[in-house]
Amino acid sequence: MSTPPELEEVQEDFNMGIICAQQVLAHFADRLGLTEETALRIASAFGSGMGKAEVCGCVSGSLMVIGMMYGPSGPCPRPQKEAFYARRDAFTEAFAKAHGSLQCRGVLGHDITTLEGMAAVKQNNLFIKTCAPLVCHTCALLEEYL
């Protein structure tokens, strides 16, 4: 079990362009047998709800971790697959309960695919004020499901 990343470190990573999904997956990279560089590359397309304000990058990064730790690597018995899906579903339900949504637009309260939404997020510095603490919370929450 690891401790969640420090908020200041997460904020600094955001300022350097390391997005939420990357930060979550990279936090668990050692336990997954990944280098940090590999984790950052794998998760690089998943921030900001895959750029569409859809599934939050923290959720995507977390599901990558769950998949790498428990996901079937080929055909498997139905009970094994159902146990894996139950773990996935328990995590996503807990995340949605804690943050009101699984979607980036729901968590931020703005649709970043619109000019107005992105302007509001930038004006209010929500990537730092909302997303950075969310990375920390997500890493802590994910520990409960590993």
Coordinates of N, CA, C and O in Angstrom, one line a residue, residues 63-88:
L63 N -8.8 2.8 -13.7 CA -9.2 1.5 -14.4 C -8.0 0.8 -15.1 O -8.0 -0.4 -15.2
M64 N -7.1 1.6 -15.5 CA -5.8 1.0 -16.1 C -5.1 0.2 -15.0 O -4.6 -0.9 -15.2
V65 N -5.0 0.8 -13.8 CA -4.4 0.1 -12.7 C -5.1 -1.2 -12.3 O -4.5 -2.2 -12.2
I66 N -6.4 -1.1 -12.2 CA -7.2 -2.2 -11.8 C -7.1 -3.3 -12.9 O -6.9 -4.5 -12.6
G67 N -7.1 -2.9 -14.2 CA -7.0 -3.9 -15.2 C -5.6 -4.5 -15.2 O -5.5 -5.7 -15.4
M68 N -4.6 -3.8 -15.0 CA -3.3 -4.4 -15.0 C -3.1 -5.3 -13.8 O -2.3 -6.3 -13.9
M69 N -3.7 -5.0 -12.7 CA -3.5 -5.8 -11.5 C -4.4 -7.1 -11.5 O -4.0 -8.1 -11.0
Y70 N -5.6 -6.9 -12.0 CA -6.6 -8.0 -11.9 C -7.3 -8.4 -13.2 O -8.0 -9.4 -13.2
G71 N -7.1 -7.7 -14.3 CA -7.8 -8.0 -15.5 C -7.3 -9.3 -16.1 O -6.2 -9.7 -16.0
P72 N -8.3 -10.0 -16.7 CA -7.9 -11.2 -17.4 C -7.0 -10.9 -18.6 O -7.2 -9.9 -19.3
S73 N -6.0 -11.8 -18.8 CA -5.1 -11.6 -20.0 C -5.5 -12.5 -21.1 O -4.7 -12.6 -22.1
G74 N -6.6 -13.1 -21.1 CA -7.1 -13.9 -22.2 C -8.4 -14.5 -21.7 O -9.0 -14.0 -20.8
P75 N -8.8 -15.6 -22.3 CA -10.0 -16.3 -21.9 C -10.0 -16.7 -20.4 O -8.9 -17.1 -19.9
C76 N -11.1 -16.5 -19.8 CA -11.1 -16.9 -18.3 C -12.5 -17.3 -18.0 O -13.5 -17.0 -18.7
P77 N -12.7 -18.0 -16.9 CA -14.0 -18.5 -16.5 C -14.9 -17.3 -16.1 O -14.4 -16.3 -15.6
R78 N -16.1 -17.4 -16.4 CA -17.1 -16.3 -16.1 C -17.0 -15.8 -14.7 O -17.0 -14.6 -14.5
P79 N -16.9 -16.7 -13.7 CA -16.8 -16.1 -12.3 C -15.6 -15.2 -12.1 O -15.7 -14.2 -11.3
Q80 N -14.5 -15.6 -12.7 CA -13.3 -14.7 -12.6 C -13.5 -13.4 -13.2 O -13.2 -12.3 -12.6
K81 N -14.2 -13.4 -14.4 CA -14.5 -12.1 -15.1 C -15.5 -11.3 -14.3 O -15.3 -10.1 -14.1
E82 N -16.5 -12.0 -13.7 CA -17.5 -11.2 -12.9 C -16.9 -10.6 -11.7 O -17.2 -9.5 -11.3
A83 N -15.9 -11.3 -11.1 CA -15.2 -10.8 -9.9 C -14.4 -9.5 -10.3 O -14.4 -8.5 -9.5
F84 N -13.8 -9.6 -11.4 CA -13.0 -8.4 -11.9 C -14.0 -7.3 -12.2 O -13.7 -6.1 -11.7
Y85 N -15.1 -7.5 -12.8 CA -16.1 -6.4 -13.1 C -16.7 -5.9 -11.8 O -16.9 -4.7 -11.7
A86 N -16.9 -6.7 -10.8 CA -17.4 -6.2 -9.5 C -16.4 -5.3 -8.9 O -16.8 -4.3 -8.3
R87 N -15.1 -5.6 -9.0 CA -14.1 -4.7 -8.4 C -14.1 -3.4 -9.2 O -14.1 -2.3 -8.5
R88 N -14.2 -3.4 -10.5 CA -14.2 -2.2 -11.3 C -15.5 -1.4 -10.9 O -15.4 -0.2 -10.7

